Amino acid sequence: MDALLEEFIIYLTDKRKASENTVRSYRRDLFRLCAWLAGRGIRQPGEITGTALTSYVLSLERNGFSAATVTRNIASMKTFFRYLKDRDLIRDDPAGGLKSPKAVPAPVKTLTLEQVNHLLAQPAGTDPKQIRDKAMLEVLYATGIRVSELVGLRVESVNTASGYLRCVGRNSEKIIPLGGIARKALEDYLEKGRPLLAHSEDERTLFLNYSGRPMSRQGFWKILRGYAAKAGIASSISPQMLRHSFAQNMQECDAQLLIRSFLKP
């Protein structure tokens, strides 16, 4: 097997023009496989079965190898055994039925309640931009809507008197309660902020930039990142983190102390 592996490595280098890192990974993966097979008395390519390779994959998982590493090992085996079959060195490809493990999604990062409060406290000025930013951050955190939904809101989407906003998607419409803090921030924006940003009465998008045009997702992302830096939040932040932070903090803290949208302004 060692001689075949060396031939395969030469094939990768000379014929496939694989990178040095790729060749190194294939060599490591396949020599580990051969050592495992030899420990079970399997030393010839024709003796290797799909069952043996499946057992090897399970052994990698039991020994704590990550899903990414296991997936790479499977790719190495598939390429190697396909190489052997193409050269009639084996009759059947034992790696043909191997399936990569399902990727486990990375845990969603969230902010602590203290970090959220620091972030929401950053836009505290009285100029139109600060008033707008305060309203956007408070609404995003209090309602859990997506950024695309936030920047897509229209003036008529908001009913501050009744304390709700109407969020319209492609195939659905959501009525979301606002409550105290977010509602007050929106009232301030509609009264003191938006009139100074709007350049035309025909523009009905709720949140506007300094050019009087609708705020973009990218524009809001820059705003959020800037306030996060001011709040001393060192970790990489995204709008989605605010949405997940709300749900996470609800589980960890007393809901009446947490849910800002139900506090009186």
CSV table of C-alpha atoms in Angstrom, one decimal:
chain,number,residue,atom,x,y,z
A,1,MET,CA,0.0,0.0,0.0
A,2,ASP,CA,2.8,2.4,0.8
A,3,ALA,CA,4.2,2.1,-2.7
A,4,LEU,CA,0.7,2.8,-4.2
A,5,LEU,CA,0.4,5.8,-2.0
A,6,GLU,CA,3.7,7.3,-3.1
A,7,GLU,CA,2.6,6.8,-6.7
A,8,PHE,CA,-0.6,8.6,-5.9
A,9,ILE,CA,1.2,11.5,-4.4
A,10,ILE,CA,3.4,11.8,-7.5
A,11,TYR,CA,0.2,11.8,-9.6
A,12,LEU,CA,-1.3,14.6,-7.5
A,13,THR,CA,1.9,16.6,-7.8
A,14,ASP,CA,2.8,16.1,-11.4
A,15,LYS,CA,-0.5,15.4,-13.1
A,16,ARG,CA,-3.1,17.2,-11.0
A,17,LYS,CA,-0.7,20.1,-10.1
A,18,ALA,CA,-2.1,20.0,-6.6
A,19,SER,CA,-0.8,22.6,-4.1
A,20,GLU,CA,1.8,21.7,-1.5
A,21,ASN,CA,-0.8,22.0,1.3
A,22,THR,CA,-3.2,19.7,-0.6
A,23,VAL,CA,-0.6,17.1,-1.2
A,24,ARG,CA,0.5,17.3,2.4
A,25,SER,CA,-3.1,16.8,3.6
A,26,TYR,CA,-3.7,13.8,1.3
A,27,ARG,CA,-0.5,12.2,2.4
A,28,ARG,CA,-1.4,12.6,6.1
A,29,ASP,CA,-4.9,11.4,5.7
A,30,LEU,CA,-4.1,8.4,3.6
A,31,PHE,CA,-1.1,7.2,5.6
A,32,ARG,CA,-3.3,7.4,8.7
A,33,LEU,CA,-5.9,5.3,7.0
A,34,CYS,CA,-3.3,2.7,5.9
A,35,ALA,CA,-2.0,2.4,9.5
A,36,TRP,CA,-5.5,1.9,10.8
A,37,LEU,CA,-6.2,-0.8,8.1
A,38,ALA,CA,-2.9,-2.5,8.8
A,39,GLY,CA,-3.8,-2.7,12.5
A,40,ARG,CA,-6.8,-4.8,11.4
A,41,GLY,CA,-4.8,-7.0,9.0
A,42,ILE,CA,-5.9,-5.2,5.8
A,43,ARG,CA,-2.8,-4.5,3.7
A,44,GLN,CA,-3.9,-5.0,0.1
A,45,PRO,CA,-6.2,-2.6,-1.9
A,46,GLY,CA,-8.4,-5.5,-3.0
A,47,GLU,CA,-9.1,-6.4,0.7
A,48,ILE,CA,-10.5,-2.9,1.5
A,49,THR,CA,-14.3,-2.8,1.7
A,50,GLY,CA,-16.8,-0.1,2.1
A,51,THR,CA,-17.7,-1.4,5.5
A,52,ALA,CA,-14.0,-1.1,6.6
A,53,LEU,CA,-13.9,2.5,5.4
A,54,THR,CA,-17.2,3.3,7.1
A,55,SER,CA,-15.7,1.9,10.3
A,56,TYR,CA,-12.7,4.1,9.9
A,57,VAL,CA,-14.8,7.2,9.4
A,58,LEU,CA,-16.7,6.3,12.6
A,59,SER,CA,-13.4,5.9,14.4
A,60,LEU,CA,-12.3,9.4,13.4
A,61,GLU,CA,-15.6,10.8,14.7
A,62,ARG,CA,-15.2,8.9,18.0
A,63,ASN,CA,-11.7,10.2,18.4
A,64,GLY,CA,-12.9,13.8,18.3
A,65,PHE,CA,-12.0,14.8,14.8
A,66,SER,CA,-14.1,17.8,13.6
A,67,ALA,CA,-16.7,17.4,10.9
A,68,ALA,CA,-14.5,19.4,8.5
A,69,THR,CA,-11.5,17.1,9.1
A,70,VAL,CA,-13.7,14.0,8.6
A,71,THR,CA,-15.1,15.5,5.4
A,72,ARG,CA,-11.5,16.2,4.1
A,73,ASN,CA,-10.5,12.6,5.0
A,74,ILE,CA,-13.4,11.2,3.0
A,75,ALA,CA,-12.5,13.4,0.0
A,76,SER,CA,-8.9,12.1,0.2
A,77,MET,CA,-10.2,8.5,0.2
A,78,LYS,CA,-12.6,9.0,-2.6
A,79,THR,CA,-9.8,10.5,-4.8
A,80,PHE,CA,-7.3,7.8,-4.0
A,81,PHE,CA,-9.6,4.9,-4.6
A,82,ARG,CA,-11.0,6.5,-7.8
A,83,TYR,CA,-7.3,6.7,-8.9
A,84,LEU,CA,-6.8,3.0,-8.2
A,85,LYS,CA,-10.0,2.0,-10.0
A,86,ASP,CA,-9.2,4.1,-13.1
A,87,ARG,CA,-5.9,2.2,-13.3
A,88,ASP,CA,-7.6,-1.2,-12.8
A,89,LEU,CA,-5.8,-1.8,-9.6
A,90,ILE,CA,-9.1,-2.5,-7.8
A,91,ARG,CA,-12.3,-3.9,-9.2
A,92,ASP,CA,-14.8,-2.0,-7.1
A,93,ASP,CA,-14.5,1.5,-5.5
A,94,PRO,CA,-14.9,0.9,-1.7
A,95,ALA,CA,-15.2,4.7,-1.0
A,96,GLY,CA,-18.0,5.3,-3.5
A,97,GLY,CA,-20.7,5.1,-0.8
A,98,LEU,CA,-19.1,7.2,1.8
A,99,LYS,CA,-21.0,10.3,2.9
A,100,SER,CA,-19.6,13.3,4.6
A,101,PRO,CA,-21.0,14.1,8.0
A,102,LYS,CA,-23.6,16.9,8.2
A,103,ALA,CA,-22.1,20.1,9.2
A,104,VAL,CA,-23.0,21.3,12.7
A,105,PRO,CA,-23.9,25.0,12.5
A,106,ALA,CA,-21.7,27.2,14.6
A,107,PRO,CA,-23.4,28.6,17.7
A,108,VAL,CA,-24.9,32.0,17.2
A,109,LYS,CA,-23.0,34.7,18.9
A,110,THR,CA,-24.9,37.0,21.1
A,111,LEU,CA,-24.3,40.1,23.2
A,112,THR,CA,-24.7,40.2,27.0
A,113,LEU,CA,-27.5,42.4,28.4
A,114,GLU,CA,-24.8,44.9,29.6
A,115,GLN,CA,-23.3,45.1,26.1
A,116,VAL,CA,-26.8,45.6,24.6
A,117,ASN,CA,-27.5,48.4,27.0
A,118,HIS,CA,-24.1,50.1,26.2
A,119,LEU,CA,-24.8,49.8,22.5
A,120,LEU,CA,-28.3,51.2,22.6
A,121,ALA,CA,-27.1,54.1,24.8
A,122,GLN,CA,-24.6,55.3,22.2
A,123,PRO,CA,-26.9,57.5,19.9
A,124,ALA,CA,-27.8,60.0,22.6
A,125,GLY,CA,-27.6,63.3,20.7
A,126,THR,CA,-30.3,65.6,19.3
A,127,ASP,CA,-29.2,65.9,15.7
A,128,PRO,CA,-31.3,64.1,13.1
A,129,LYS,CA,-28.7,61.3,12.5
A,130,GLN,CA,-28.5,60.4,16.2
A,131,ILE,CA,-32.3,60.5,16.6
A,132,ARG,CA,-32.6,58.2,13.5
A,133,ASP,CA,-29.9,55.8,14.7
A,134,LYS,CA,-31.5,55.6,18.2
A,135,ALA,CA,-34.9,54.7,16.6
A,136,MET,CA,-33.3,52.1,14.3
A,137,LEU,CA,-31.4,50.3,17.0
A,138,GLU,CA,-34.3,50.3,19.5
A,139,VAL,CA,-36.7,49.0,16.9
A,140,LEU,CA,-34.4,46.3,15.7
A,141,TYR,CA,-33.6,45.0,19.2
A,142,ALA,CA,-37.2,45.3,20.5
A,143,THR,CA,-39.0,43.7,17.6
A,144,GLY,CA,-36.5,41.1,16.3
A,145,ILE,CA,-37.2,42.0,12.7
A,146,ARG,CA,-34.5,41.5,10.0
A,147,VAL,CA,-32.4,44.4,8.8
A,148,SER,CA,-34.0,44.1,5.3
A,149,GLU,CA,-37.4,44.5,7.0
A,150,LEU,CA,-36.1,47.4,9.1
A,151,VAL,CA,-34.8,49.4,6.2
A,152,GLY,CA,-37.9,48.5,4.1
A,153,LEU,CA,-40.3,50.0,6.6
A,154,ARG,CA,-42.5,52.9,5.3
A,155,VAL,CA,-43.9,55.8,7.2
A,156,GLU,CA,-47.4,54.3,7.0
A,157,SER,CA,-46.0,51.0,8.5
A,158,VAL,CA,-45.7,52.7,11.9
A,159,ASN,CA,-48.6,53.4,14.2
A,160,THR,CA,-47.1,55.0,17.3
A,161,ALA,CA,-50.5,55.9,18.8
A,162,SER,CA,-51.5,52.2,19.0
A,163,GLY,CA,-47.9,51.0,19.5
A,164,TYR,CA,-47.3,48.7,16.6
A,165,LEU,CA,-45.6,48.5,13.2
A,166,ARG,CA,-46.7,46.5,10.2
A,167,CYS,CA,-43.9,44.6,8.5
A,168,VAL,CA,-44.7,43.4,5.0
A,169,GLY,CA,-42.7,40.6,3.4
A,170,ARG,CA,-42.9,38.9,0.0
A,171,ASN,CA,-45.8,36.6,1.0
A,172,SER,CA,-46.7,37.7,4.5
A,173,GLU,CA,-47.6,40.6,6.7
A,174,LYS,CA,-46.7,40.8,10.4
A,175,ILE,CA,-48.2,43.1,13.0
A,176,ILE,CA,-45.5,43.6,15.7
A,177,PRO,CA,-46.1,45.5,19.0
A,178,LEU,CA,-43.7,48.2,19.9
A,179,GLY,CA,-44.3,49.4,23.4
A,180,GLY,CA,-42.5,52.1,25.3
A,181,ILE,CA,-38.8,52.6,24.5
A,182,ALA,CA,-39.0,51.8,20.8
A,183,ARG,CA,-42.2,53.7,20.4
A,184,LYS,CA,-40.8,56.8,22.0
A,185,ALA,CA,-37.7,56.6,19.8
A,186,LEU,CA,-39.8,56.3,16.7
A,187,GLU,CA,-42.0,59.3,17.8
A,188,ASP,CA,-38.9,61.4,18.3
A,189,TYR,CA,-37.6,60.4,14.9
A,190,LEU,CA,-40.8,61.1,13.1
A,191,GLU,CA,-41.1,64.5,14.8
A,192,LYS,CA,-37.6,65.7,15.1
A,193,GLY,CA,-35.4,63.6,12.8
A,194,ARG,CA,-37.1,62.5,9.6
A,195,PRO,CA,-38.5,66.0,8.6
A,196,LEU,CA,-34.9,67.3,8.5
A,197,LEU,CA,-33.6,64.3,6.5
A,198,ALA,CA,-36.5,64.1,4.0
A,199,HIS,CA,-35.8,66.1,0.8
A,200,SER,CA,-39.1,65.2,-0.8
A,201,GLU,CA,-42.7,64.5,0.5
A,202,ASP,CA,-42.9,61.7,-2.2
A,203,GLU,CA,-40.3,59.6,-0.4
A,204,ARG,CA,-42.2,57.4,2.0
A,205,THR,CA,-39.4,55.1,3.2
A,206,LEU,CA,-39.2,55.5,7.0
A,207,PHE,CA,-35.5,55.6,7.6
A,208,LEU,CA,-33.5,58.0,5.4
A,209,ASN,CA,-29.8,58.8,5.0
A,210,TYR,CA,-28.4,62.4,4.8
A,211,SER,CA,-29.2,62.5,1.1
A,212,GLY,CA,-32.8,62.0,1.8
A,213,ARG,CA,-32.8,58.5,0.2
A,214,PRO,CA,-33.7,55.2,1.8
A,215,MET,CA,-31.2,53.8,4.3
A,216,SER,CA,-29.5,50.7,2.8
A,217,ARG,CA,-28.5,47.5,4.6
A,218,GLN,CA,-24.9,48.3,4.1
A,219,GLY,CA,-25.4,51.8,5.5
A,220,PHE,CA,-27.0,50.5,8.6
A,221,TRP,CA,-24.2,47.9,9.0
A,222,LYS,CA,-21.7,50.7,9.1
A,223,ILE,CA,-23.8,52.6,11.7
A,224,LEU,CA,-24.0,49.5,13.9
A,225,ARG,CA,-20.3,48.8,13.6
A,226,GLY,CA,-19.5,52.4,14.6
A,227,TYR,CA,-21.6,52.4,17.7
A,228,ALA,CA,-20.3,49.0,18.7
A,229,ALA,CA,-16.8,50.4,18.6
A,230,LYS,CA,-17.9,53.3,20.8
A,231,ALA,CA,-19.6,50.9,23.2
A,232,GLY,CA,-16.3,49.0,23.6
A,233,ILE,CA,-17.7,45.8,22.0
A,234,ALA,CA,-14.5,44.2,20.8
A,235,SER,CA,-16.1,41.1,19.2
A,236,SER,CA,-17.3,41.3,15.6
A,237,ILE,CA,-20.9,42.4,15.6
A,238,SER,CA,-23.7,42.0,13.1
A,239,PRO,CA,-27.3,43.1,13.0
A,240,GLN,CA,-28.4,39.5,13.4
A,241,MET,CA,-26.6,39.4,16.8
A,242,LEU,CA,-29.1,41.9,18.2
A,243,ARG,CA,-32.0,39.7,17.1
A,244,HIS,CA,-30.4,36.6,18.7
A,245,SER,CA,-29.3,38.6,21.8
A,246,PHE,CA,-32.9,39.5,22.5
A,247,ALA,CA,-34.0,35.9,22.5
A,248,GLN,CA,-31.0,34.7,24.5
A,249,ASN,CA,-31.2,37.5,27.1
A,250,MET,CA,-34.9,36.7,27.6
A,251,GLN,CA,-33.9,33.2,28.7
A,252,GLU,CA,-31.2,34.4,31.1
A,253,CYS,CA,-32.9,37.4,32.7
A,254,ASP,CA,-36.2,38.4,34.2
A,255,ALA,CA,-38.4,39.2,31.2
A,256,GLN,CA,-39.9,42.3,32.8
A,257,LEU,CA,-36.4,43.8,33.4
A,258,LEU,CA,-35.2,42.8,29.9
A,259,ILE,CA,-37.9,43.6,27.4
A,260,ARG,CA,-37.3,47.3,26.7
A,261,SER,CA,-40.3,47.5,24.5
A,262,PHE,CA,-42.6,47.0,27.4
A,263,LEU,CA,-41.0,49.5,29.7
A,264,LYS,CA,-42.5,53.0,30.0
A,265,PRO,CA,-40.4,55.7,28.4
